[in-house]
Amino acid sequence: AQKITQTQPGMFVQEKEAVTLDCTYDTSDQSYGLFWYKQPSSGEMIFLIYQGSYDEQNATEGRYSLNFQKARKSANLVISASQLGDSAMYFCAMRERRTSGTYKYIFGTGTRLKVLA
Amino acid sequence: DAGVIQSPRHEVTEMGQEVTLRCKPISGHNSLFWYRQTMMRGLELLIYFNNNVPIDDSGMPEDRFSAKMPNASFSTLKIQPSEPRDSAVYFCASHDRGRSYEQYFGPGTRLTVT
């Protein structure tokens, strides 16, 4: 079963508009973490934002915010005031704890965002 | 800081050959991760180390893959013998467990096995 689901393979947004990238997750753990990474066409992976399962406030980092809805198991990324440089692949990821005590990191399949001038 | 350094950036090899990928984590980071990215399977965690000790290698596809971290500033991922299905981009990432959850990724090694 997919642990991280990103249902939007591709998205378009007009420059300066806001965009929401969807992410739902599946875990039975009470303690877990959710991440978003950006991968531009150059290939590197860039960390954007982190949300802990016990964090009551939605995480924000500059123009990025994470809309965390725990009951719905969703962790959508909101990018405000889109810029051309935001065009990239975006991955949602989860860190959950195994019964062995080690951590498991799972990535979604990604959403390709294209910002239009 | 120079960031996570990986070498080589590109590797083309023939099936059956041994391949060694190298990673230098960010100085002071105490966790190191090896990932593989393919179109078919996306981004997968292969193995990670805490304080140079392998913690979870359940993502390593098979015995042909091995990883070592002899000291805090160096790690290798070895494939022996390589197969065409190993063609992928291999990322190394490092992390300071005591400071944040952010993993810093290297630029990746693009491996092509013919």
mmCIF file with all atom_site columns, C-alpha atoms in Angstrom:
data_model
loop_
_atom_site.group_PDB
_atom_site.id
_atom_site.type_symbol
_atom_site.label_atom_id
_atom_site.label_alt_id
_atom_site.label_comp_id
_atom_site.label_asym_id
_atom_site.label_entity_id
_atom_site.label_seq_id
_atom_site.pdbx_PDB_ins_code
_atom_site.Cartn_x
_atom_site.Cartn_y
_atom_site.Cartn_z
_atom_site.occupancy
_atom_site.B_iso_or_equiv
_atom_site.pdbx_formal_charge
_atom_site.auth_seq_id
_atom_site.auth_comp_id
_atom_site.auth_asym_id
_atom_site.auth_atom_id
_atom_site.pdbx_PDB_model_num
ATOM 1   C CA . ALA A 1 1   ? 0.000  0.000  0.000   1.00 0.00 ? 1   ALA A CA 1
ATOM 2   C CA . GLN A 1 2   ? 1.208  3.487  -0.806  1.00 0.00 ? 2   GLN A CA 1
ATOM 3   C CA . LYS A 1 3   ? 2.301  5.250  2.350   1.00 0.00 ? 3   LYS A CA 1
ATOM 4   C CA . ILE A 1 4   ? 2.660  8.648  0.701   1.00 0.00 ? 4   ILE A CA 1
ATOM 5   C CA . THR A 1 5   ? 0.254  9.650  -2.059  1.00 0.00 ? 5   THR A CA 1
ATOM 6   C CA . GLN A 1 6   ? 0.689  12.631 -4.310  1.00 0.00 ? 6   GLN A CA 1
ATOM 7   C CA . THR A 1 7   ? -2.270 12.577 -6.666  1.00 0.00 ? 7   THR A CA 1
ATOM 8   C CA . GLN A 1 8   ? -1.195 15.457 -8.903  1.00 0.00 ? 8   GLN A CA 1
ATOM 9   C CA . PRO A 1 9   ? 1.485  14.336 -11.352 1.00 0.00 ? 9   PRO A CA 1
ATOM 10  C CA . GLY A 1 10  ? 1.607  17.852 -12.827 1.00 0.00 ? 10  GLY A CA 1
ATOM 11  C CA . MET A 1 11  ? 0.392  21.324 -11.932 1.00 0.00 ? 11  MET A CA 1
ATOM 12  C CA . PHE A 1 12  ? 0.444  24.733 -13.559 1.00 0.00 ? 12  PHE A CA 1
ATOM 13  C CA . VAL A 1 13  ? 0.261  28.046 -11.729 1.00 0.00 ? 13  VAL A CA 1
ATOM 14  C CA . GLN A 1 14  ? 0.462  31.617 -12.868 1.00 0.00 ? 14  GLN A CA 1
ATOM 15  C CA . GLU A 1 15  ? 3.389  33.649 -11.585 1.00 0.00 ? 15  GLU A CA 1
ATOM 16  C CA . LYS A 1 16  ? 2.586  35.484 -8.333  1.00 0.00 ? 16  LYS A CA 1
ATOM 17  C CA . GLU A 1 17  ? -0.372 33.221 -7.599  1.00 0.00 ? 17  GLU A CA 1
ATOM 18  C CA . ALA A 1 18  ? -0.513 30.723 -4.735  1.00 0.00 ? 18  ALA A CA 1
ATOM 19  C CA . VAL A 1 19  ? -0.548 26.975 -5.375  1.00 0.00 ? 19  VAL A CA 1
ATOM 20  C CA . THR A 1 20  ? -1.305 23.944 -3.212  1.00 0.00 ? 20  THR A CA 1
ATOM 21  C CA . LEU A 1 21  ? 0.398  20.616 -3.770  1.00 0.00 ? 21  LEU A CA 1
ATOM 22  C CA . ASP A 1 22  ? -1.464 17.709 -2.247  1.00 0.00 ? 22  ASP A CA 1
ATOM 23  C CA . CYS A 1 23  ? -0.027 14.978 -0.074  1.00 0.00 ? 23  CYS A CA 1
ATOM 24  C CA . THR A 1 24  ? -1.777 12.303 1.933   1.00 0.00 ? 24  THR A CA 1
ATOM 25  C CA . TYR A 1 25  ? -0.052 9.751  4.090   1.00 0.00 ? 25  TYR A CA 1
ATOM 26  C CA . ASP A 1 26  ? -0.798 6.507  5.827   1.00 0.00 ? 26  ASP A CA 1
ATOM 27  C CA . THR A 1 27  ? 0.676  5.507  9.150   1.00 0.00 ? 27  THR A CA 1
ATOM 28  C CA . SER A 1 28  ? -0.431 3.916  12.383  1.00 0.00 ? 28  SER A CA 1
ATOM 29  C CA . ASP A 1 29  ? 2.345  5.601  14.346  1.00 0.00 ? 29  ASP A CA 1
ATOM 30  C CA . GLN A 1 30  ? 1.534  8.418  16.731  1.00 0.00 ? 30  GLN A CA 1
ATOM 31  C CA . SER A 1 31  ? 4.936  10.006 16.249  1.00 0.00 ? 31  SER A CA 1
ATOM 32  C CA . TYR A 1 32  ? 6.060  10.742 12.726  1.00 0.00 ? 32  TYR A CA 1
ATOM 33  C CA . GLY A 1 33  ? 7.427  13.551 10.613  1.00 0.00 ? 33  GLY A CA 1
ATOM 34  C CA . LEU A 1 34  ? 6.458  14.969 7.254   1.00 0.00 ? 34  LEU A CA 1
ATOM 35  C CA . PHE A 1 35  ? 8.787  16.699 4.815   1.00 0.00 ? 35  PHE A CA 1
ATOM 36  C CA . TRP A 1 36  ? 8.652  18.457 1.496   1.00 0.00 ? 36  TRP A CA 1
ATOM 37  C CA . TYR A 1 37  ? 11.586 18.551 -0.909  1.00 0.00 ? 37  TYR A CA 1
ATOM 38  C CA . LYS A 1 38  ? 12.083 20.391 -4.182  1.00 0.00 ? 38  LYS A CA 1
ATOM 39  C CA . GLN A 1 39  ? 14.000 18.900 -7.092  1.00 0.00 ? 39  GLN A CA 1
ATOM 40  C CA . PRO A 1 40  ? 14.762 21.384 -9.883  1.00 0.00 ? 40  PRO A CA 1
ATOM 41  C CA . SER A 1 41  ? 15.700 20.191 -13.351 1.00 0.00 ? 41  SER A CA 1
ATOM 42  C CA . SER A 1 42  ? 19.350 20.299 -12.307 1.00 0.00 ? 42  SER A CA 1
ATOM 43  C CA . GLY A 1 43  ? 18.621 17.269 -10.133 1.00 0.00 ? 43  GLY A CA 1
ATOM 44  C CA . GLU A 1 44  ? 19.567 18.247 -6.605  1.00 0.00 ? 44  GLU A CA 1
ATOM 45  C CA . MET A 1 45  ? 17.142 17.676 -3.726  1.00 0.00 ? 45  MET A CA 1
ATOM 46  C CA . ILE A 1 46  ? 16.393 20.742 -1.643  1.00 0.00 ? 46  ILE A CA 1
ATOM 47  C CA . PHE A 1 47  ? 14.685 20.563 1.751   1.00 0.00 ? 47  PHE A CA 1
ATOM 48  C CA . LEU A 1 48  ? 11.748 22.967 2.058   1.00 0.00 ? 48  LEU A CA 1
ATOM 49  C CA . ILE A 1 49  ? 9.786  22.336 5.222   1.00 0.00 ? 49  ILE A CA 1
ATOM 50  C CA . TYR A 1 50  ? 9.167  19.891 8.076   1.00 0.00 ? 50  TYR A CA 1
ATOM 51  C CA . GLN A 1 51  ? 6.106  19.147 10.217  1.00 0.00 ? 51  GLN A CA 1
ATOM 52  C CA . GLY A 1 52  ? 6.150  16.918 13.285  1.00 0.00 ? 52  GLY A CA 1
ATOM 53  C CA . SER A 1 53  ? 3.046  14.949 14.110  1.00 0.00 ? 53  SER A CA 1
ATOM 54  C CA . TYR A 1 54  ? 2.815  16.590 17.516  1.00 0.00 ? 54  TYR A CA 1
ATOM 55  C CA . ASP A 1 55  ? 3.318  20.118 16.235  1.00 0.00 ? 55  ASP A CA 1
ATOM 56  C CA . GLU A 1 56  ? 0.101  22.028 16.780  1.00 0.00 ? 56  GLU A CA 1
ATOM 57  C CA . GLN A 1 57  ? 0.992  24.897 14.504  1.00 0.00 ? 57  GLN A CA 1
ATOM 58  C CA . ASN A 1 58  ? 1.345  24.491 10.764  1.00 0.00 ? 58  ASN A CA 1
ATOM 59  C CA . ALA A 1 59  ? 4.979  24.799 9.719   1.00 0.00 ? 59  ALA A CA 1
ATOM 60  C CA . THR A 1 60  ? 6.005  27.838 7.688   1.00 0.00 ? 60  THR A CA 1
ATOM 61  C CA . GLU A 1 61  ? 9.269  28.714 5.954   1.00 0.00 ? 61  GLU A CA 1
ATOM 62  C CA . GLY A 1 62  ? 9.150  31.942 3.989   1.00 0.00 ? 62  GLY A CA 1
ATOM 63  C CA . ARG A 1 63  ? 6.773  31.460 1.071   1.00 0.00 ? 63  ARG A CA 1
ATOM 64  C CA . TYR A 1 64  ? 6.241  27.801 1.975   1.00 0.00 ? 64  TYR A CA 1
ATOM 65  C CA . SER A 1 65  ? 3.658  26.585 4.439   1.00 0.00 ? 65  SER A CA 1
ATOM 66  C CA . LEU A 1 66  ? 2.445  23.132 5.275   1.00 0.00 ? 66  LEU A CA 1
ATOM 67  C CA . ASN A 1 67  ? -1.297 22.697 5.713   1.00 0.00 ? 67  ASN A CA 1
ATOM 68  C CA . PHE A 1 68  ? -1.306 19.863 8.225   1.00 0.00 ? 68  PHE A CA 1
ATOM 69  C CA . GLN A 1 69  ? -4.645 18.139 8.804   1.00 0.00 ? 69  GLN A CA 1
ATOM 70  C CA . LYS A 1 70  ? -3.872 15.255 11.094  1.00 0.00 ? 70  LYS A CA 1
ATOM 71  C CA . ALA A 1 71  ? -7.329 13.678 11.177  1.00 0.00 ? 71  ALA A CA 1
ATOM 72  C CA . ARG A 1 72  ? -7.432 13.606 7.401   1.00 0.00 ? 72  ARG A CA 1
ATOM 73  C CA . LYS A 1 73  ? -3.794 12.512 7.201   1.00 0.00 ? 73  LYS A CA 1
ATOM 74  C CA . SER A 1 74  ? -2.935 15.226 4.772   1.00 0.00 ? 74  SER A CA 1
ATOM 75  C CA . ALA A 1 75  ? 0.122  17.482 4.596   1.00 0.00 ? 75  ALA A CA 1
ATOM 76  C CA . ASN A 1 76  ? -0.348 19.794 1.664   1.00 0.00 ? 76  ASN A CA 1
ATOM 77  C CA . LEU A 1 77  ? 2.356  22.244 0.637   1.00 0.00 ? 77  LEU A CA 1
ATOM 78  C CA . VAL A 1 78  ? 1.253  25.790 -0.085  1.00 0.00 ? 78  VAL A CA 1
ATOM 79  C CA . ILE A 1 79  ? 3.550  28.032 -2.084  1.00 0.00 ? 79  ILE A CA 1
ATOM 80  C CA . SER A 1 80  ? 2.539  31.668 -1.993  1.00 0.00 ? 80  SER A CA 1
ATOM 81  C CA . ALA A 1 81  ? 3.447  34.269 -4.610  1.00 0.00 ? 81  ALA A CA 1
ATOM 82  C CA . SER A 1 82  ? 4.842  31.715 -7.078  1.00 0.00 ? 82  SER A CA 1
ATOM 83  C CA . GLN A 1 83  ? 8.036  32.569 -8.905  1.00 0.00 ? 83  GLN A CA 1
ATOM 84  C CA . LEU A 1 84  ? 9.430  31.183 -12.149 1.00 0.00 ? 84  LEU A CA 1
ATOM 85  C CA . GLY A 1 85  ? 12.206 29.565 -10.124 1.00 0.00 ? 85  GLY A CA 1
ATOM 86  C CA . ASP A 1 86  ? 9.619  27.475 -8.297  1.00 0.00 ? 86  ASP A CA 1
ATOM 87  C CA . SER A 1 87  ? 9.185  25.325 -11.400 1.00 0.00 ? 87  SER A CA 1
ATOM 88  C CA . ALA A 1 88  ? 10.427 21.928 -10.270 1.00 0.00 ? 88  ALA A CA 1
ATOM 89  C CA . MET A 1 89  ? 9.439  18.501 -9.023  1.00 0.00 ? 89  MET A CA 1
ATOM 90  C CA . TYR A 1 90  ? 8.124  18.475 -5.455  1.00 0.00 ? 90  TYR A CA 1
ATOM 91  C CA . PHE A 1 91  ? 8.265  15.435 -3.208  1.00 0.00 ? 91  PHE A CA 1
ATOM 92  C CA . CYS A 1 92  ? 6.349  14.778 -0.033  1.00 0.00 ? 92  CYS A CA 1
ATOM 93  C CA . ALA A 1 93  ? 8.039  12.397 2.405   1.00 0.00 ? 93  ALA A CA 1
ATOM 94  C CA . MET A 1 94  ? 7.367  10.826 5.767   1.00 0.00 ? 94  MET A CA 1
ATOM 95  C CA . ARG A 1 95  ? 9.584  9.577  8.540   1.00 0.00 ? 95  ARG A CA 1
ATOM 96  C CA . GLU A 1 96  ? 8.031  6.894  10.676  1.00 0.00 ? 96  GLU A CA 1
ATOM 97  C CA . ARG A 1 97  ? 9.468  4.728  13.375  1.00 0.00 ? 97  ARG A CA 1
ATOM 98  C CA . ARG A 1 98  ? 9.760  0.998  12.874  1.00 0.00 ? 98  ARG A CA 1
ATOM 99  C CA . THR A 1 99  ? 9.073  -1.485 15.667  1.00 0.00 ? 99  THR A CA 1
ATOM 100 C CA . SER A 1 100 ? 12.807 -2.102 15.742  1.00 0.00 ? 100 SER A CA 1
ATOM 101 C CA . GLY A 1 101 ? 13.300 1.525  16.739  1.00 0.00 ? 101 GLY A CA 1
ATOM 102 C CA . THR A 1 102 ? 14.908 2.555  13.483  1.00 0.00 ? 102 THR A CA 1
ATOM 103 C CA . TYR A 1 103 ? 13.362 5.099  11.175  1.00 0.00 ? 103 TYR A CA 1
ATOM 104 C CA . LYS A 1 104 ? 11.840 4.540  7.782   1.00 0.00 ? 104 LYS A CA 1
ATOM 105 C CA . TYR A 1 105 ? 11.824 7.333  5.217   1.00 0.00 ? 105 TYR A CA 1
ATOM 106 C CA . ILE A 1 106 ? 9.236  7.102  2.455   1.00 0.00 ? 106 ILE A CA 1
ATOM 107 C CA . PHE A 1 107 ? 8.888  9.444  -0.497  1.00 0.00 ? 107 PHE A CA 1
ATOM 108 C CA . GLY A 1 108 ? 5.908  10.115 -2.707  1.00 0.00 ? 108 GLY A CA 1
ATOM 109 C CA . THR A 1 109 ? 6.039  9.967  -6.488  1.00 0.00 ? 109 THR A CA 1
ATOM 110 C CA . GLY A 1 110 ? 6.217  13.723 -6.808  1.00 0.00 ? 110 GLY A CA 1
ATOM 111 C CA . THR A 1 111 ? 4.305  16.572 -8.421  1.00 0.00 ? 111 THR A CA 1
ATOM 112 C CA . ARG A 1 112 ? 5.827  18.523 -11.286 1.00 0.00 ? 112 ARG A CA 1
ATOM 113 C CA . LEU A 1 113 ? 5.018  22.207 -10.923 1.00 0.00 ? 113 LEU A CA 1
ATOM 114 C CA . LYS A 1 114 ? 5.317  24.620 -13.811 1.00 0.00 ? 114 LYS A CA 1
ATOM 115 C CA . VAL A 1 115 ? 5.043  28.348 -13.087 1.00 0.00 ? 115 VAL A CA 1
ATOM 116 C CA . LEU A 1 116 ? 3.790  30.364 -16.046 1.00 0.00 ? 116 LEU A CA 1
ATOM 117 C CA . ALA A 1 117 ? 4.956  33.904 -16.767 1.00 0.00 ? 117 ALA A CA 1
ATOM 118 C CA . ASP B 2 1   ? 30.706 24.624 4.194   1.00 0.00 ? 1   ASP B CA 1
ATOM 119 C CA . ALA B 2 2   ? 31.078 22.738 0.909   1.00 0.00 ? 2   ALA B CA 1
ATOM 120 C CA . GLY B 2 3   ? 27.925 20.696 1.309   1.00 0.00 ? 3   GLY B CA 1
ATOM 121 C CA . VAL B 2 4   ? 27.663 16.970 0.709   1.00 0.00 ? 4   VAL B CA 1
ATOM 122 C CA . ILE B 2 5   ? 30.187 15.859 -1.885  1.00 0.00 ? 5   ILE B CA 1
ATOM 123 C CA . GLN B 2 6   ? 29.633 12.857 -4.118  1.00 0.00 ? 6   GLN B CA 1
ATOM 124 C CA . SER B 2 7   ? 31.920 11.284 -6.651  1.00 0.00 ? 7   SER B CA 1
ATOM 125 C CA . PRO B 2 8   ? 31.872 10.488 -9.428  1.00 0.00 ? 8   PRO B CA 1
ATOM 126 C CA . ARG B 2 9   ? 29.037 12.639 -10.771 1.00 0.00 ? 9   ARG B CA 1
ATOM 127 C CA . HIS B 2 10  ? 28.546 10.299 -13.710 1.00 0.00 ? 10  HIS B CA 1
ATOM 128 C CA . GLU B 2 11  ? 29.558 6.687  -14.109 1.00 0.00 ? 11  GLU B CA 1
ATOM 129 C CA . VAL B 2 12  ? 29.095 4.453  -17.107 1.00 0.00 ? 12  VAL B CA 1
ATOM 130 C CA . THR B 2 13  ? 30.094 0.852  -16.720 1.00 0.00 ? 13  THR B CA 1
ATOM 131 C CA . GLU B 2 14  ? 29.492 -2.513 -18.266 1.00 0.00 ? 14  GLU B CA 1
ATOM 132 C CA . MET B 2 15  ? 27.350 -5.174 -16.728 1.00 0.00 ? 15  MET B CA 1
ATOM 133 C CA . GLY B 2 16  ? 29.314 -7.336 -14.346 1.00 0.00 ? 16  GLY B CA 1
ATOM 134 C CA . GLN B 2 17  ? 31.773 -4.663 -13.331 1.00 0.00 ? 17  GLN B CA 1
ATOM 135 C CA . GLU B 2 18  ? 32.211 -3.404 -9.793  1.00 0.00 ? 18  GLU B CA 1
ATOM 136 C CA . VAL B 2 19  ? 31.040 0.139  -9.112  1.00 0.00 ? 19  VAL B CA 1
ATOM 137 C CA . THR B 2 20  ? 31.974 2.238  -6.089  1.00 0.00 ? 20  THR B CA 1
ATOM 138 C CA . LEU B 2 21  ? 30.177 5.460  -5.290  1.00 0.00 ? 21  LEU B CA 1
ATOM 139 C CA . ARG B 2 22  ? 31.673 7.851  -2.763  1.00 0.00 ? 22  ARG B CA 1
ATOM 140 C CA . CYS B 2 23  ? 30.236 10.389 -0.369  1.00 0.00 ? 23  CYS B CA 1
ATOM 141 C CA . LYS B 2 24  ? 31.677 12.978 1.963   1.00 0.00 ? 24  LYS B CA 1
ATOM 142 C CA . PRO B 2 25  ? 29.019 14.279 4.370   1.00 0.00 ? 25  PRO B CA 1
ATOM 143 C CA . ILE B 2 26  ? 28.899 17.763 5.810   1.00 0.00 ? 26  ILE B CA 1
ATOM 144 C CA . SER B 2 27  ? 31.384 18.115 8.625   1.00 0.00 ? 27  SER B CA 1
ATOM 145 C CA . GLY B 2 28  ? 29.739 17.638 12.003  1.00 0.00 ? 28  GLY B CA 1
ATOM 146 C CA . HIS B 2 29  ? 26.744 15.732 10.685  1.00 0.00 ? 29  HIS B CA 1
ATOM 147 C CA . ASN B 2 30  ? 26.166 12.434 12.468  1.00 0.00 ? 30  ASN B CA 1
ATOM 148 C CA . SER B 2 31  ? 23.762 10.656 10.121  1.00 0.00 ? 31  SER B CA 1
ATOM 149 C CA . LEU B 2 32  ? 24.317 9.624  6.533   1.00 0.00 ? 32  LEU B CA 1
ATOM 150 C CA . PHE B 2 33  ? 21.805 8.258  4.040   1.00 0.00 ? 33  PHE B CA 1
ATOM 151 C CA . TRP B 2 34  ? 22.078 6.567  0.660   1.00 0.00 ? 34  TRP B CA 1
ATOM 152 C CA . TYR B 2 35  ? 19.097 6.886  -1.702  1.00 0.00 ? 35  TYR B CA 1
ATOM 153 C CA . ARG B 2 36  ? 18.395 5.635  -5.203  1.00 0.00 ? 36  ARG B CA 1
ATOM 154 C CA . GLN B 2 37  ? 16.122 7.446  -7.668  1.00 0.00 ? 37  GLN B CA 1
ATOM 155 C CA . THR B 2 38  ? 14.617 5.849  -10.756 1.00 0.00 ? 38  THR B CA 1
ATOM 156 C CA . MET B 2 39  ? 11.656 6.720  -12.929 1.00 0.00 ? 39  MET B CA 1
ATOM 157 C CA . MET B 2 40  ? 9.960  3.436  -12.116 1.00 0.00 ? 40  MET B CA 1
ATOM 158 C CA . ARG B 2 41  ? 10.463 3.325  -8.353  1.00 0.00 ? 41  ARG B CA 1
ATOM 159 C CA . GLY B 2 42  ? 10.959 6.958  -7.426  1.00 0.00 ? 42  GLY B CA 1
ATOM 160 C CA . LEU B 2 43  ? 13.225 7.831  -4.517  1.00 0.00 ? 43  LEU B CA 1
ATOM 161 C CA . GLU B 2 44  ? 14.086 4.939  -2.213  1.00 0.00 ? 44  GLU B CA 1
ATOM 162 C CA . LEU B 2 45  ? 16.156 4.888  0.951   1.00 0.00 ? 45  LEU B CA 1
ATOM 163 C CA . LEU B 2 46  ? 18.778 2.156  0.682   1.00 0.00 ? 46  LEU B CA 1
ATOM 164 C CA . ILE B 2 47  ? 20.628 2.430  3.990   1.00 0.00 ? 47  ILE B CA 1
ATOM 165 C CA . TYR B 2 48  ? 21.430 4.912  6.697   1.00 0.00 ? 48  TYR B CA 1
ATOM 166 C CA . PHE B 2 49  ? 24.164 5.298  9.296   1.00 0.00 ? 49  PHE B CA 1
ATOM 167 C CA . ASN B 2 50  ? 24.172 7.000  12.672  1.00 0.00 ? 50  ASN B CA 1
ATOM 168 C CA . ASN B 2 51  ? 27.624 7.838  14.045  1.00 0.00 ? 51  ASN B CA 1
ATOM 169 C CA . ASN B 2 52  ? 29.199 5.678  11.313  1.00 0.00 ? 52  ASN B CA 1
ATOM 170 C CA . VAL B 2 53  ? 27.163 2.609  12.326  1.00 0.00 ? 53  VAL B CA 1
ATOM 171 C CA . PRO B 2 54  ? 24.691 1.106  9.832   1.00 0.00 ? 54  PRO B CA 1
ATOM 172 C CA . ILE B 2 55  ? 21.260 1.372  11.404  1.00 0.00 ? 55  ILE B CA 1
ATOM 173 C CA . ASP B 2 56  ? 18.842 0.192  8.767   1.00 0.00 ? 56  ASP B CA 1
ATOM 174 C CA . ASP B 2 57  ? 19.818 -1.500 5.510   1.00 0.00 ? 57  ASP B CA 1
ATOM 175 C CA . SER B 2 58  ? 16.393 -2.952 4.741   1.00 0.00 ? 58  SER B CA 1
ATOM 176 C CA . GLY B 2 59  ? 16.234 -0.877 1.568   1.00 0.00 ? 59  GLY B CA 1
ATOM 177 C CA . MET B 2 60  ? 19.352 -2.421 0.056   1.00 0.00 ? 60  MET B CA 1
ATOM 178 C CA . PRO B 2 61  ? 18.015 -4.341 -2.934  1.00 0.00 ? 61  PRO B CA 1
ATOM 179 C CA . GLU B 2 62  ? 20.186 -7.437 -2.696  1.00 0.00 ? 62  GLU B CA 1
ATOM 180 C CA . ASP B 2 63  ? 23.550 -8.819 -1.686  1.00 0.00 ? 63  ASP B CA 1
ATOM 181 C CA . ARG B 2 64  ? 25.240 -7.196 -4.655  1.00 0.00 ? 64  ARG B CA 1
ATOM 182 C CA . PHE B 2 65  ? 24.912 -3.894 -2.816  1.00 0.00 ? 65  PHE B CA 1
ATOM 183 C CA . SER B 2 66  ? 27.051 -3.013 0.168   1.00 0.00 ? 66  SER B CA 1
ATOM 184 C CA . ALA B 2 67  ? 27.753 0.212  2.014   1.00 0.00 ? 67  ALA B CA 1
ATOM 185 C CA . LYS B 2 68  ? 30.435 1.221  4.467   1.00 0.00 ? 68  LYS B CA 1
ATOM 186 C CA . MET B 2 69  ? 31.247 4.226  6.562   1.00 0.00 ? 69  MET B CA 1
ATOM 187 C CA . PRO B 2 70  ? 34.782 3.789  7.904   1.00 0.00 ? 70  PRO B CA 1
ATOM 188 C CA . ASN B 2 71  ? 34.822 7.236  9.498   1.00 0.00 ? 71  ASN B CA 1
ATOM 189 C CA . ALA B 2 72  ? 32.644 10.291 10.013  1.00 0.00 ? 72  ALA B CA 1
ATOM 190 C CA . SER B 2 73  ? 33.780 11.952 6.805   1.00 0.00 ? 73  SER B CA 1
ATOM 191 C CA . PHE B 2 74  ? 33.508 9.202  4.231   1.00 0.00 ? 74  PHE B CA 1
ATOM 192 C CA . SER B 2 75  ? 31.096 6.558  2.986   1.00 0.00 ? 75  SER B CA 1
ATOM 193 C CA . THR B 2 76  ? 30.977 4.228  0.010   1.00 0.00 ? 76  THR B CA 1
ATOM 194 C CA . LEU B 2 77  ? 28.221 2.366  -1.771  1.00 0.00 ? 77  LEU B CA 1
ATOM 195 C CA . LYS B 2 78  ? 29.468 -0.576 -3.768  1.00 0.00 ? 78  LYS B CA 1
ATOM 196 C CA . ILE B 2 79  ? 27.659 -2.652 -6.378  1.00 0.00 ? 79  ILE B CA 1
ATOM 197 C CA . GLN B 2 80  ? 29.332 -5.916 -7.337  1.00 0.00 ? 80  GLN B CA 1
ATOM 198 C CA . PRO B 2 81  ? 28.524 -7.175 -9.912  1.00 0.00 ? 81  PRO B CA 1
ATOM 199 C CA . SER B 2 82  ? 26.539 -4.376 -11.517 1.00 0.00 ? 82  SER B CA 1
ATOM 200 C CA . GLU B 2 83  ? 23.486 -5.012 -13.681 1.00 0.00 ? 83  GLU B CA 1
ATOM 201 C CA . PRO B 2 84  ? 21.598 -2.768 -16.135 1.00 0.00 ? 84  PRO B CA 1
ATOM 202 C CA . ARG B 2 85  ? 18.683 -2.489 -13.701 1.00 0.00 ? 85  ARG B CA 1
ATOM 203 C CA . ASP B 2 86  ? 21.006 -0.743 -11.260 1.00 0.00 ? 86  ASP B CA 1
ATOM 204 C CA . SER B 2 87  ? 21.057 2.279  -13.568 1.00 0.00 ? 87  SER B CA 1
ATOM 205 C CA . ALA B 2 88  ? 19.768 5.184  -11.494 1.00 0.00 ? 88  ALA B CA 1
ATOM 206 C CA . VAL B 2 89  ? 20.771 8.370  -9.738  1.00 0.00 ? 89  VAL B CA 1
ATOM 207 C CA . TYR B 2 90  ? 22.263 7.618  -6.334  1.00 0.00 ? 90  TYR B CA 1
ATOM 208 C CA . PHE B 2 91  ? 22.049 10.338 -3.722  1.00 0.00 ? 91  PHE B CA 1
ATOM 209 C CA . CYS B 2 92  ? 23.910 10.654 -0.483  1.00 0.00 ? 92  CYS B CA 1
ATOM 210 C CA . ALA B 2 93  ? 22.465 12.883 2.239   1.00 0.00 ? 93  ALA B CA 1
ATOM 211 C CA . SER B 2 94  ? 23.674 13.902 5.666   1.00 0.00 ? 94  SER B CA 1
ATOM 212 C CA . HIS B 2 95  ? 21.956 15.213 8.739   1.00 0.00 ? 95  HIS B CA 1
ATOM 213 C CA . ASP B 2 96  ? 22.697 16.497 12.199  1.00 0.00 ? 96  ASP B CA 1
ATOM 214 C CA . ARG B 2 97  ? 20.254 14.604 14.393  1.00 0.00 ? 97  ARG B CA 1
ATOM 215 C CA . GLY B 2 98  ? 20.690 16.972 17.278  1.00 0.00 ? 98  GLY B CA 1
ATOM 216 C CA . ARG B 2 99  ? 19.892 20.167 15.400  1.00 0.00 ? 99  ARG B CA 1
ATOM 217 C CA . SER B 2 100 ? 17.162 19.692 12.837  1.00 0.00 ? 100 SER B CA 1
ATOM 218 C CA . TYR B 2 101 ? 15.257 17.231 10.721  1.00 0.00 ? 101 TYR B CA 1
ATOM 219 C CA . GLU B 2 102 ? 16.647 18.569 7.475   1.00 0.00 ? 102 GLU B CA 1
ATOM 220 C CA . GLN B 2 103 ? 18.652 16.199 5.328   1.00 0.00 ? 103 GLN B CA 1
ATOM 221 C CA . TYR B 2 104 ? 21.202 17.847 3.075   1.00 0.00 ? 104 TYR B CA 1
ATOM 222 C CA . PHE B 2 105 ? 21.506 16.025 -0.226  1.00 0.00 ? 105 PHE B CA 1
ATOM 223 C CA . GLY B 2 106 ? 24.557 15.731 -2.419  1.00 0.00 ? 106 GLY B CA 1
ATOM 224 C CA . PRO B 2 107 ? 24.343 16.366 -6.161  1.00 0.00 ? 107 PRO B CA 1
ATOM 225 C CA . GLY B 2 108 ? 23.936 12.668 -6.911  1.00 0.00 ? 108 GLY B CA 1
ATOM 226 C CA . THR B 2 109 ? 25.813 10.151 -9.029  1.00 0.00 ? 109 THR B CA 1
ATOM 227 C CA . ARG B 2 110 ? 24.166 9.172  -12.278 1.00 0.00 ? 110 ARG B CA 1
ATOM 228 C CA . LEU B 2 111 ? 25.020 5.514  -12.876 1.00 0.00 ? 111 LEU B CA 1
ATOM 229 C CA . THR B 2 112 ? 24.487 3.843  -16.222 1.00 0.00 ? 112 THR B CA 1
ATOM 230 C CA . VAL B 2 113 ? 25.142 0.132  -16.523 1.00 0.00 ? 113 VAL B CA 1
ATOM 231 C CA . THR B 2 114 ? 25.215 -1.132 -20.103 1.00 0.00 ? 114 THR B CA 1
#
